[in-house]
C-alpha positions as semicolon CSV with decimal commas, in nm:
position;residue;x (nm);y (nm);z (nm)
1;X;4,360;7,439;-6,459
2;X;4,493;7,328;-6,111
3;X;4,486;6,966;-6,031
4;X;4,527;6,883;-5,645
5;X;4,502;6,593;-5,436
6;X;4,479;6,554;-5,034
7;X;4,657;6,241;-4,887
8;X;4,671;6,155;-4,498
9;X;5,025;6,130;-4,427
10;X;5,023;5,742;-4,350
11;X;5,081;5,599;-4,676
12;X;5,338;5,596;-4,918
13;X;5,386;5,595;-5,306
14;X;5,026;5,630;-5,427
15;X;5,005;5,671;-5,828
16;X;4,769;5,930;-5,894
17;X;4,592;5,943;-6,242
18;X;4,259;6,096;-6,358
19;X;4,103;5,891;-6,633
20;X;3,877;6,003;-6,861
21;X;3,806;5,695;-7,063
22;X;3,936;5,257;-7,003
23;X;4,307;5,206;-7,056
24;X;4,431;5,017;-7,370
25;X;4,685;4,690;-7,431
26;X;4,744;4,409;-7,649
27;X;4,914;4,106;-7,614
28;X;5,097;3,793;-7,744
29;X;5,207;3,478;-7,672
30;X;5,512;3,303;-7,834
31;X;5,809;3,076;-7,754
32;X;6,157;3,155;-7,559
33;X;6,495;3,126;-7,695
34;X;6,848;3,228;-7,477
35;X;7,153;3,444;-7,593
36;X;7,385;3,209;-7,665
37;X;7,780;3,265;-7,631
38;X;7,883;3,301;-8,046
39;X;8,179;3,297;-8,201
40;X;8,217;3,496;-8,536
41;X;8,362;3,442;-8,852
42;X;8,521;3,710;-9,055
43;X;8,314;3,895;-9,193
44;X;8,350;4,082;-9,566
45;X;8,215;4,409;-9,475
46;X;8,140;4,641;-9,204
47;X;7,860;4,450;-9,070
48;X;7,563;4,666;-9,157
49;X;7,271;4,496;-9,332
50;X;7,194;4,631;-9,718
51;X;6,843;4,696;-9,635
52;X;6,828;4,791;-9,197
53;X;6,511;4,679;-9,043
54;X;6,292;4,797;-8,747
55;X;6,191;4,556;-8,473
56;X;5,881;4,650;-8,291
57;X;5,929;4,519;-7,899
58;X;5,680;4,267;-7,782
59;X;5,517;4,215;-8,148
60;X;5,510;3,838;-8,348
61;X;5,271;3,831;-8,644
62;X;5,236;3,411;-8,593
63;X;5,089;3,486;-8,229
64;X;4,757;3,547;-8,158
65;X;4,692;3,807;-8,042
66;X;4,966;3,951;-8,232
67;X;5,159;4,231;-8,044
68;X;5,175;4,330;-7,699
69;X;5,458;4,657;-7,701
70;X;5,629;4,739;-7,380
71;X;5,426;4,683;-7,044
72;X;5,499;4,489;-6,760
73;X;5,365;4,153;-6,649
74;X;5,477;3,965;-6,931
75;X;5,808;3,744;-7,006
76;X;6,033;3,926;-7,282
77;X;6,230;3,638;-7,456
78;X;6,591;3,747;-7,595
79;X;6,602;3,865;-7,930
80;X;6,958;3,618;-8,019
81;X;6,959;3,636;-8,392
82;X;6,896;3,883;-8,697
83;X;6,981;4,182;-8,470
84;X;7,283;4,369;-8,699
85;X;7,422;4,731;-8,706
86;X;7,199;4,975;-8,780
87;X;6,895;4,799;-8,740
88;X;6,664;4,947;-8,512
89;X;6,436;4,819;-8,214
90;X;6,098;5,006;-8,139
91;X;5,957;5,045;-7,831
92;X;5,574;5,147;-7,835
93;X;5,445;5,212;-7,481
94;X;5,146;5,339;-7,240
95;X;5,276;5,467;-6,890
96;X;5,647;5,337;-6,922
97;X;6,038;5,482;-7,001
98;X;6,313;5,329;-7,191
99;X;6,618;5,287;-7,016
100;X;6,999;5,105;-7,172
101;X;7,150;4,940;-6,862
102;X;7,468;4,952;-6,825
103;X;7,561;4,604;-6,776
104;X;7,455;4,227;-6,745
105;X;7,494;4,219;-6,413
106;X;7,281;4,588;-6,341
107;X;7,019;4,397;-6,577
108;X;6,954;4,090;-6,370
109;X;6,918;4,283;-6,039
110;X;6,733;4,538;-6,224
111;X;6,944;4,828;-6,111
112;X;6,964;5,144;-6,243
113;X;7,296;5,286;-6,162
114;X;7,480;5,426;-6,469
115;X;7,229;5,316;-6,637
116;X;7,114;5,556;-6,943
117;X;6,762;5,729;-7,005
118;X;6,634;5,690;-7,369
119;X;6,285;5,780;-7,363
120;X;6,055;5,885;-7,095
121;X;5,678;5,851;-6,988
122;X;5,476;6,028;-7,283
123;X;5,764;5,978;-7,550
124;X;5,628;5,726;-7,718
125;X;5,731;5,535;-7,965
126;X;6,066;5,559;-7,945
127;X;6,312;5,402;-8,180
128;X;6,666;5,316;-8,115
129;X;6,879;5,272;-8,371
130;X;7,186;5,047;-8,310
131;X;7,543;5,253;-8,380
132;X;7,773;5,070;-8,659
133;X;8,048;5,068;-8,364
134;X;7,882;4,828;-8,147
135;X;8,140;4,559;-8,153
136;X;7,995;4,218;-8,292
137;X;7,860;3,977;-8,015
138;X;7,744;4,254;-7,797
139;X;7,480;4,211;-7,566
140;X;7,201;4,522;-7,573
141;X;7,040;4,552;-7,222
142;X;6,650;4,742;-7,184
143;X;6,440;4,828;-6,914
144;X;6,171;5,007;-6,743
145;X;6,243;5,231;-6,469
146;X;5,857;5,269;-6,311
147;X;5,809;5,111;-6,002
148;X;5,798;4,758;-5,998
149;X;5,803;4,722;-6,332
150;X;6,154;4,559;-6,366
151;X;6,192;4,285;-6,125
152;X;5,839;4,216;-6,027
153;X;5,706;4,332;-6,403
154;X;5,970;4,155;-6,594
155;X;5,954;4,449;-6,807
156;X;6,299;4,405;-6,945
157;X;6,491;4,306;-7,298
158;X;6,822;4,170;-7,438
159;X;6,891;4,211;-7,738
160;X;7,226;4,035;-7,898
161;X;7,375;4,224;-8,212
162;X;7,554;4,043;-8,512
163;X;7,752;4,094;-8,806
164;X;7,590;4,089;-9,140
165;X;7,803;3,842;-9,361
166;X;7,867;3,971;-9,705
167;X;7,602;4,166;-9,953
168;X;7,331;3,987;-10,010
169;X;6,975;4,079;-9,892
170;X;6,859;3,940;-9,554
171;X;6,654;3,613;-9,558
172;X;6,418;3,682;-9,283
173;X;6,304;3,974;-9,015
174;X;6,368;3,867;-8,626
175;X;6,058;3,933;-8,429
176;X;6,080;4,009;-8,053
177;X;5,862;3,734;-7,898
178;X;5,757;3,693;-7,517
179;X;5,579;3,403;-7,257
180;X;5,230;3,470;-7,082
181;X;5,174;3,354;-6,692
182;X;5,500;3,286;-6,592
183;X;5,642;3,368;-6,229
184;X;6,004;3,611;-6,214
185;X;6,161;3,305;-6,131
186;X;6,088;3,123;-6,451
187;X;6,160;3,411;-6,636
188;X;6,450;3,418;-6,538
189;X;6,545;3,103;-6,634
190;X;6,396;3,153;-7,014
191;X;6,572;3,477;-7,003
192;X;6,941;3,235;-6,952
193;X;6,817;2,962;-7,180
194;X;6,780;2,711;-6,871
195;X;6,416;2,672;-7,010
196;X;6,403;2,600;-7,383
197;X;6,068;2,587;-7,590
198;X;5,942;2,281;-7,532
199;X;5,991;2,327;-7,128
200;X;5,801;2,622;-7,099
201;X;5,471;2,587;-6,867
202;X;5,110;2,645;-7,034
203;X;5,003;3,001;-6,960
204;X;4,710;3,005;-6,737
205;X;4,658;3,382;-6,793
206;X;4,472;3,205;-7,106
207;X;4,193;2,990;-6,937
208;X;3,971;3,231;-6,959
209;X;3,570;3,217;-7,053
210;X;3,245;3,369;-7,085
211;X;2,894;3,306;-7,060
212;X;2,662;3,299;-7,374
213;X;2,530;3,661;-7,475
214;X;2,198;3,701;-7,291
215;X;1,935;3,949;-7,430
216;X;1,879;4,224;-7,147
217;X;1,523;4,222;-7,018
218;X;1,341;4,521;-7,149
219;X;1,593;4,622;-7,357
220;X;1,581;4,586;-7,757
221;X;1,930;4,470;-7,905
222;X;2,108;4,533;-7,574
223;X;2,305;4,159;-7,463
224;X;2,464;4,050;-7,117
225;X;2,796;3,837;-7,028
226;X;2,953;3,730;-6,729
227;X;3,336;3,620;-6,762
228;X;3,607;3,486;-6,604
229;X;3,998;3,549;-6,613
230;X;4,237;3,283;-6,588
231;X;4,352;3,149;-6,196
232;X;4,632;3,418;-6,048
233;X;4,746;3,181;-5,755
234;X;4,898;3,326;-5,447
235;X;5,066;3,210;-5,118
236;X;4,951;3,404;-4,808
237;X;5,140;3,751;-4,828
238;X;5,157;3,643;-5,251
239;X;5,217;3,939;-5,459
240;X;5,145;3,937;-5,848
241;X;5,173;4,176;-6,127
242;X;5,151;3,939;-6,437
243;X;4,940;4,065;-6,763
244;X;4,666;3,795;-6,839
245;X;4,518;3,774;-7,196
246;X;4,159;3,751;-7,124
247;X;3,818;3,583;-7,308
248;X;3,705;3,899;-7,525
249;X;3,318;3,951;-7,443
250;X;3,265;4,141;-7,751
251;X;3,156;3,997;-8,095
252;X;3,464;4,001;-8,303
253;X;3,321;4,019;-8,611
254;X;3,121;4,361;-8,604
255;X;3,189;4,624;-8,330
256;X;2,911;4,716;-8,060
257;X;2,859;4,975;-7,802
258;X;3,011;4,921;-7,466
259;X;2,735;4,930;-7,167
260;X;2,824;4,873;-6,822
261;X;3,124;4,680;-6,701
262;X;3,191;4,583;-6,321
263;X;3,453;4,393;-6,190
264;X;3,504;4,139;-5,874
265;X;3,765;3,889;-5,778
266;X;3,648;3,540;-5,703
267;X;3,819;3,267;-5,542
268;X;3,724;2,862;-5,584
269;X;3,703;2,598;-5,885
270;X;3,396;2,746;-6,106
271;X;3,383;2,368;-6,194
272;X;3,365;2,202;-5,823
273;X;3,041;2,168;-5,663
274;X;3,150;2,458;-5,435
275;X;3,161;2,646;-5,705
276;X;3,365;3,030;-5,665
277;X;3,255;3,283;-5,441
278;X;3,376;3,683;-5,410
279;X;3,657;3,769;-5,208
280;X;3,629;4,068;-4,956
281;X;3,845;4,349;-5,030
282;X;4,056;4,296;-4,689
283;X;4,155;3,948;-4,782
284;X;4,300;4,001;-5,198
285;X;4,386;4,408;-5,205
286;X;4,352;4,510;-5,546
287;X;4,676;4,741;-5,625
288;X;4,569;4,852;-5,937
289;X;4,440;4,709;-6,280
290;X;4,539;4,794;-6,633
291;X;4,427;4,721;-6,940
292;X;4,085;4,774;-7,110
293;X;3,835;4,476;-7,075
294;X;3,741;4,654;-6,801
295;X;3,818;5,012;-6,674
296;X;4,170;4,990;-6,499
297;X;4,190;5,112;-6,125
298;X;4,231;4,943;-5,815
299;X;4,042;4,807;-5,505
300;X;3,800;5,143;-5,489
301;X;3,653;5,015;-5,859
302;X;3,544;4,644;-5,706
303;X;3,140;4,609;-5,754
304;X;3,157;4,967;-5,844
305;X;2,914;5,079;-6,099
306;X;3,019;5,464;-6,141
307;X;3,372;5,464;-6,301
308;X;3,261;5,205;-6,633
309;X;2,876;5,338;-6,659
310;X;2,759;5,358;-7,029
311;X;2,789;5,732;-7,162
312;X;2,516;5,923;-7,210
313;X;2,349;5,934;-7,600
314;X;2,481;5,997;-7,824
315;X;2,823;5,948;-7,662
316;X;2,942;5,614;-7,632
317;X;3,307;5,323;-7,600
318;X;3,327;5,133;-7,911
319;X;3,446;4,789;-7,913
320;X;3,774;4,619;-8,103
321;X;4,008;4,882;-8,030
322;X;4,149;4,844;-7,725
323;X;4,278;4,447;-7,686
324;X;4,196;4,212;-7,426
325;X;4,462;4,195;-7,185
326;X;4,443;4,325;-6,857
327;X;4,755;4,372;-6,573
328;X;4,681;4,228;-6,250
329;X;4,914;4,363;-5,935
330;X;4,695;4,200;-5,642
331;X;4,801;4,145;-5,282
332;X;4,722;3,867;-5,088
333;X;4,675;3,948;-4,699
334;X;4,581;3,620;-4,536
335;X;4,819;3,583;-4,226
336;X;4,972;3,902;-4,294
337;X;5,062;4,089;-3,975
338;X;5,068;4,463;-4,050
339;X;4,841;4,506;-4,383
340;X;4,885;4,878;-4,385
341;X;5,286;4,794;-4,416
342;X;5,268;4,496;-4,654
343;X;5,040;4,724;-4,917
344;X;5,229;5,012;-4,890
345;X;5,528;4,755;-4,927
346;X;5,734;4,949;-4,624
347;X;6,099;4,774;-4,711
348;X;6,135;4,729;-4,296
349;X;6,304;4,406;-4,397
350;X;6,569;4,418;-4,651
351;X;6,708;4,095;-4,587
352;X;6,447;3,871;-4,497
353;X;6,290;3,828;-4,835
354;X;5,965;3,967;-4,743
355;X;5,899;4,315;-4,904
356;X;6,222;4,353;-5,067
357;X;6,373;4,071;-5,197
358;X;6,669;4,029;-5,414
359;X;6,568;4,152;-5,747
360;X;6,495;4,484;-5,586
361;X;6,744;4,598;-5,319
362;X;6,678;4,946;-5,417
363;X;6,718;5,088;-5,043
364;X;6,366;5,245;-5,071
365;X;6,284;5,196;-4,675
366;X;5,979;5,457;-4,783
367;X;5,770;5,224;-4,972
368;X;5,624;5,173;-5,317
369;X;5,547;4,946;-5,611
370;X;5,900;4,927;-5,654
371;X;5,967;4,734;-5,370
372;X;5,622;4,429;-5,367
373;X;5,769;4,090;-5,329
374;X;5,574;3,918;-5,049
375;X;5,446;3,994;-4,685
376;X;5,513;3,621;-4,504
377;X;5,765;3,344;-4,607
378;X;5,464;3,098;-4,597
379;X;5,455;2,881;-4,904
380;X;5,152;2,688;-4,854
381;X;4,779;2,734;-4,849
382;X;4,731;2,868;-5,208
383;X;4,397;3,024;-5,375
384;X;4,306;3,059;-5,723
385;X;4,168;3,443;-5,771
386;X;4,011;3,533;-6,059
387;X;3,847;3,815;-6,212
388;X;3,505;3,781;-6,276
389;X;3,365;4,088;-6,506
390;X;3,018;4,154;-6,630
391;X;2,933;4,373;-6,943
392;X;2,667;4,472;-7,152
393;X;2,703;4,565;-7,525
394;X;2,421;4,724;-7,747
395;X;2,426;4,640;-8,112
396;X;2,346;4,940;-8,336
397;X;2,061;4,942;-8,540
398;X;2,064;5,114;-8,899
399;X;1,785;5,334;-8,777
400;X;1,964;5,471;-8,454
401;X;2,076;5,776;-8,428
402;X;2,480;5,828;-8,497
403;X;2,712;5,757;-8,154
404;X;2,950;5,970;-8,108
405;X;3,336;5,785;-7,962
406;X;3,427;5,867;-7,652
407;X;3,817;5,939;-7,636
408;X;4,050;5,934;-7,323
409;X;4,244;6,170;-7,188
410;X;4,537;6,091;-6,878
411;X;4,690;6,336;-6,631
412;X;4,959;6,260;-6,359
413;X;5,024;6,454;-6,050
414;X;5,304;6,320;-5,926
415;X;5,563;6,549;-6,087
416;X;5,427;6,849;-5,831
417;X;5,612;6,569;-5,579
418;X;5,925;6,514;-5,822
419;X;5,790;6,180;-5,901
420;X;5,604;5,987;-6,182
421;X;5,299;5,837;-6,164
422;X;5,390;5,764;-5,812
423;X;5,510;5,974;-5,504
424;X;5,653;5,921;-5,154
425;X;5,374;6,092;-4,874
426;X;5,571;6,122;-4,593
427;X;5,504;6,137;-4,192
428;X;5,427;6,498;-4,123
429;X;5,745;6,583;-3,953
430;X;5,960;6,536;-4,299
431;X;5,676;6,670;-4,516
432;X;5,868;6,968;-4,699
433;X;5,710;7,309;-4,695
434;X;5,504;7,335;-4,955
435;X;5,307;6,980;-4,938
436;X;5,197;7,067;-4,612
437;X;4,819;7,162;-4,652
438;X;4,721;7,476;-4,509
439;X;4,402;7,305;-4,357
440;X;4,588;7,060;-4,152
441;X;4,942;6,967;-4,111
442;X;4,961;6,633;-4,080
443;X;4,793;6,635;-4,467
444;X;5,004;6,682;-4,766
445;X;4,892;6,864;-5,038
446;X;5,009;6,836;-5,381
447;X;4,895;7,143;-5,673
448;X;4,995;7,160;-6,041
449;X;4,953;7,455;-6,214
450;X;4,919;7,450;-6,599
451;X;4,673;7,477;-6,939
452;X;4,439;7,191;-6,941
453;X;4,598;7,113;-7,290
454;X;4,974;7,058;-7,134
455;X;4,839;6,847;-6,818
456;X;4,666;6,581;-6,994
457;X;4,790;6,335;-7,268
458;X;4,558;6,142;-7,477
459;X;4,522;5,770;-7,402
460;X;4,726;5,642;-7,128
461;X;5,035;5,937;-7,124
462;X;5,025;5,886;-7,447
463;X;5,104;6,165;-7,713
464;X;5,077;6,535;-7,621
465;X;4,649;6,659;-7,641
466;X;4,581;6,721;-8,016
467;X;4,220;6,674;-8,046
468;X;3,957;6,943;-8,060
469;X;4,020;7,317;-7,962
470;X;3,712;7,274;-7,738
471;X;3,629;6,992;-7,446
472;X;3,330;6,829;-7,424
473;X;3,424;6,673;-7,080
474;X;3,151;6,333;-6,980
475;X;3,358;6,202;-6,717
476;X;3,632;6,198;-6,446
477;X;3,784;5,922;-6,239
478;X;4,066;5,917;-6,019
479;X;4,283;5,624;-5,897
480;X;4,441;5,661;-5,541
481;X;4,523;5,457;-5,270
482;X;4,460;5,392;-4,883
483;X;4,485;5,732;-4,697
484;X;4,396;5,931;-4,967
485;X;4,127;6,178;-4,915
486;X;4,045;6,355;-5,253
487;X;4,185;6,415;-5,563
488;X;4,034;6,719;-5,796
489;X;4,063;6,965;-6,081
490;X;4,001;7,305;-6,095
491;X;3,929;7,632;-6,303
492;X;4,256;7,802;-6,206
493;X;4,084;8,153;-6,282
494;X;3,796;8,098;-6,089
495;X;3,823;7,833;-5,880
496;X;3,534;7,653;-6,024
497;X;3,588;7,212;-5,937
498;X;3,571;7,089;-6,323
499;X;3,593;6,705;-6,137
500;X;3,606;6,611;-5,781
501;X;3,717;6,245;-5,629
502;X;3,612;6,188;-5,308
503;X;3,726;5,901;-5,102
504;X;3,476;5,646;-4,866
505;X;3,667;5,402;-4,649
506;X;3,502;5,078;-4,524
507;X;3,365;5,025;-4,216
508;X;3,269;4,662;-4,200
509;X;3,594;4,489;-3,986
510;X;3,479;4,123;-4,143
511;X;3,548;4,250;-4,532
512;X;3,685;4,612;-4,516
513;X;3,731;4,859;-4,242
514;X;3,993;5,065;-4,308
515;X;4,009;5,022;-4,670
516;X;3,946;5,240;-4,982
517;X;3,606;5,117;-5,129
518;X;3,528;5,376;-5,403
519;X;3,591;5,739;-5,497
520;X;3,372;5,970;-5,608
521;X;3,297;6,035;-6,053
522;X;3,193;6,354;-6,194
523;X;2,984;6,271;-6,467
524;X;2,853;6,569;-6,704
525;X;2,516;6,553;-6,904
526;X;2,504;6,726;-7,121
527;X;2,889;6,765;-7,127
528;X;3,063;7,059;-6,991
529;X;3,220;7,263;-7,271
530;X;3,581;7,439;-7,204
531;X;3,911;7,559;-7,418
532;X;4,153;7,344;-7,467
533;X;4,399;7,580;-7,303
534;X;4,185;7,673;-6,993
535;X;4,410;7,730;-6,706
C-alpha cells in the first residue's frame, strides 16, 4: 500500500499517524525520593546479587492504579536503592525510544549529544541489563528522544547502582515509582531531593468526576455519563503536556461495550454559580491527546462525533483494557501575538524564554514539539481547562448476539521525511526534490511505499502486525496539524484510496478561522476485506 499526505508548506513538525482503534496507558501515583551522595563499605564479593531482578519503569504494586511504563507527562522519581550489578531495568513503551545519556549534566538539559540509542520506536519492551563493571555508586541516566518528551515530558530516569554486600538473598525488590500533576520545575526539584515526600503538592490530575450512569432514551441497557478531568491551569501563552489519571466512566466490575465518546475543553469552577463553559478552539489549541478514555488526537477531534463512533454489530471496543490516563499537550493563546508561530513553536527566540527555554536549547529554529515552552512571559491571569468527555456504554445481555473486539492498528509517515512521528515541512524554496508535489509546488508531498503488514504496528507502534492473514478494515483516522490538507492510503497496484483524511479549516474569526476543525473518517460497513501483505 502507499500512504501519502499533502501539507501546505506553512507549518512545521506535524506528527502524522493513522489510527485504527483509541490509544492505550496506565498510570500510577507514588512518592519521590533523591540520589543521595553514598559512601561504600567493602564489600565481600563482586557485587552481583545471588538472585538478579528486573525492574519494570514506571510500575509500584502499592499505587493505584498500579503501573504507568514509559510516557511522558509524568514525574519519574530516582530509583536510589536496591539497583545492583546485573539487575535489569525494563522499559515497556507506546510511541517512545530508550536512550543512556551520557552524563548528569546532558541529563538535566535533556541533551542528546553522545548520548547512546538503546531501543527505538516499535522495540518494545526493552530490557537493559546492568554490566558487572559498572563501578559502585554510579549514576545510570535514561531518556526519551521524541519531541518534547524530555524537558517538557519529564520523560526521563536515574537510576543509582550498588554493591550487593555478601551472599545472602535480597530482602526486598526496588520499584521505580513516579509523581502525577507536577510542573518541570518541581520535578526537578524531586528529581535533586530538594522536595522530599512529605513536600510534594497533591496531584490535581486526580480531581476528576463523573455524572451518575443515565439510561439512554429509547435504548434498552444502553447508559450515558458526562465527566470531567482534573484543572490543567495555564498562564496566557501556558504550554502543558502533563498525563492526568482520569475518573473511569466504565463499571469496573464487569466490562461493557464502548458507544460514543466526544470530547471538549471547558474552562470555569463546575462548583461556582457560573458554572464552566466550552472554550473555542482559537483560545486553548489542542496539540494532541493520548491515552484511551477517549480517542487520542488533537484540536480536529473537539465535539467531533466521527473518529470515537460505536462500531458497527457485531464489531465493537471493550472496556477495562486500556487504563484511564490520558496526556494533555494544550496551548494557551490568550495575548499571544503570532498564534501560527507559538503552535508551531518557531524557536525565533532562543534567549528570551518564550518558545525555547532552557531545558531545550536544541537550536531547532524550524519548529516542533521539541521546542513548546511558552508564547508570552505573562504570569498572571490563569484558567482552569478541563476536559469534559461524554460516553455511552451498552451492557451485554446473555441473549445478544456475540461482539466481536475491535483491535488497533498504527502507521507513521514521517520516516518518508527522515523523521519519527514528526517531520519538518519546510517553505517551498528549501523543500528537497522529491517532497515537492507534482500538483503544486509550494505543497510537499510525502509517499511510503511498502506491504500493508510492514507499515502498520499493532496498538500504538507497538509490536510488528501479527494478527490475521486477512483485514477486516472498520475504520481510519488521521491526526495532523494546521496546514495540512489530506492524509491517505492507497492500493499501491491499483490505486484504489483504502482511507482518505480530508481536512476543513474554520471560518468563524470569533472561535476558529484558520484552524483545523476535523478531518475526514473512512468508515467501512460491512468491512473491507484485504491481505495482510497488500502493497
Amino acid at each position: 500500500v502507499k500512504a501519502h499526505q499533502a501539507t501546505n508548506n506553512q507549518a512545521t513538525n506535524i506528527t502524522t499517524i493513522m489510527l485504527l482503534h483509541p490509544l492505550a496507558f496506565t498510570a500510577a501515583l507514588l512518592a519521590a525520593s533523591s540520589i543521595p551522595h553514598n559512601t561504600y563499605a567493602q564489600i565481600t564479593n563482586d557485587g552481583t546479587p545471588p538472585n538478579p531482578t528486573t525492574i519494570l519503569v514506571g510500575s509500584d504494586a502499592t499505587s493505584n492504579p498500579p503501573t504507568v511504563g514509559w510516557t511522558e507527562g509524568v514525574c519519574y522519581t530516582p530509583i536510589t536503592t536496591g539497583i545492583h550489578p546485573g539487575d535489569s531495568i525494563l522499559f515497556e513503551f507506546d510511541g517512545h525510544n530508550v536512550y543512556q545519556m551520557a552524563s548528569k549534566e546532558n541529563f538535566d538539559n535533556c541533551d542528546f549529544t553522545g548520548a547512546t540509542l538503546l531501543a527505538q520506536v516499535g522495540e518494545s519492551p526493552f530490557k537493559y541489563t546492568i554490566p558487572s563493571d559498572d563501578a559502585m555508586g554510579d549514576i545510570l541516566y535514561f531518556a526519551c528522544q521524541i519531541g518534547d518528551h524530555c524537558a517538557g515530558g519529564m520523560q526521563k530516569l536515574q537510576v543509582g547502582v550498588t554493591a550487593f554486600w555478601g551472599n545472602a538473598e535480597r530482602q526486598s525488590i526496588p520499584s521505580s515509582s513516579f509523581v502525577l500533576g507536577t510542573s518541570v520545575e518541581e520535578c526537578n526539584a524531586i528529581q535533586e531531593g530538594t522536595v522530599s515526600e512529605s513536600d510534594q503538592i497533591e496531584s490535581s490530575a486526580l480531581q476528576s468526576f463523573c455524572s451518575d450512569p443515565v439510561l439512554v432514551e429509547g435504548e434498552s441497557h444502553m447508559y450515558y455519563r458526562s465527566c470531567l478531568s482534573g484543572p490543567a491551569t495555564l498562564t496566557p501563552g501556558g504550554v502543558v503536556n502533563r498525563l492526568f489519571v482520569m475518573q473511569d466512566p466504565f463499571p469496573q466490575d464487569y466490562r461493557v461495550v464502548i458507544g460514543q465518546r466526544t470530547f471538549e475543553f471547558v474552562e470555569g469552577d463546575p462548583d461556582s454559580e457560573l458554572g464552566i463553559t466550552p472554550v473555542p478552539v482559537n483560545q486553548l489549541y489542542v496539540h494532541h491527546l493520548s491515552g484511551s478514555v477517549v480517542f487520542g488526537q488533537g484540536t480536529e477531534g473537539v465535539r467531533n462525533t466521527a473518529p470515537d463512533a460505536p462500531f458497527p454489530k457485531p464489531y465493537g471496543l471493550f472496556s477495562g483494557e486500556d487504563g484511564n490516563t490520558m496526556i494533555f499537550h494544550l496551548i494557551d493563546l490568550r495575548q499571544v501575538d503570532d498564534w501560527l508561530a507559538c503552535i508551531e513553536c518557531r524557536c525565533d527566540q532562543l534567549s528570551a524564554g518564550t518558545y525555547l527555554d532552557e531545558l531545550t536549547q536544541t537550536g531547532n529554529i524550524t519548529g516542533g514539539v521539541n521546542c513548546c515552552s511558552n508564547c508570552t512571559d505573562i504570569t498572571t491571569q490563569t484558567v482552569d481547562y478541563r476536559m469534559r468527555y461524554n460516553i455511552t456504554y451498552l451492557e451485554l445481555q446473555l441473549e445478544d448476539e456475540p461482539v466481536t473486539d475491535v483491535r488497533m492498528l498504527t502507521a507513521d509517515i514521517s520516516p518518508a521525511a527522515g523523521g519519527v512521528l514528526e517531520h519538518d515541512v519546510f517553505s517551498s524554496e528549501y523543500l528537497p526534490g522529491d517532497q515537492v508535489s507534482p500538483e503544486n509546488p509550494h505543497v510537499q508531498r510525502l509517499e511510503m511505499v511498502k506491504p500493508f503488514n510492514e507499515m502498520f504496528k499493532e496498538e500504538f507502534f507497538g509490536r510488528p502486525y501479527g494478527l490475521s492473514p486477512t483485514v477486516q478494515l472498520l475504520r481510519c483516522v488521521a491526526h495532523l496539524h494546521v496546514a495540512a490538507i489530506e492524509m491517505w492510503v492507497e492500493d499501491a497496484t491499483t490505486g484504489e484510496r483504502i482511507c482518505d483524511g480530508k481536512t476543513t479549516y474554520g471560518t468563524d474569526p470569533d472561535t476558529d478561522k484558520d484552524f483545523l476543525t476535523a478531518v475526514s473518517v473512512s468508515d467501512y460497513d460491512p468491512p473491507l476485506e484485504f491481505p495482510e501483505d497488500l502493497m
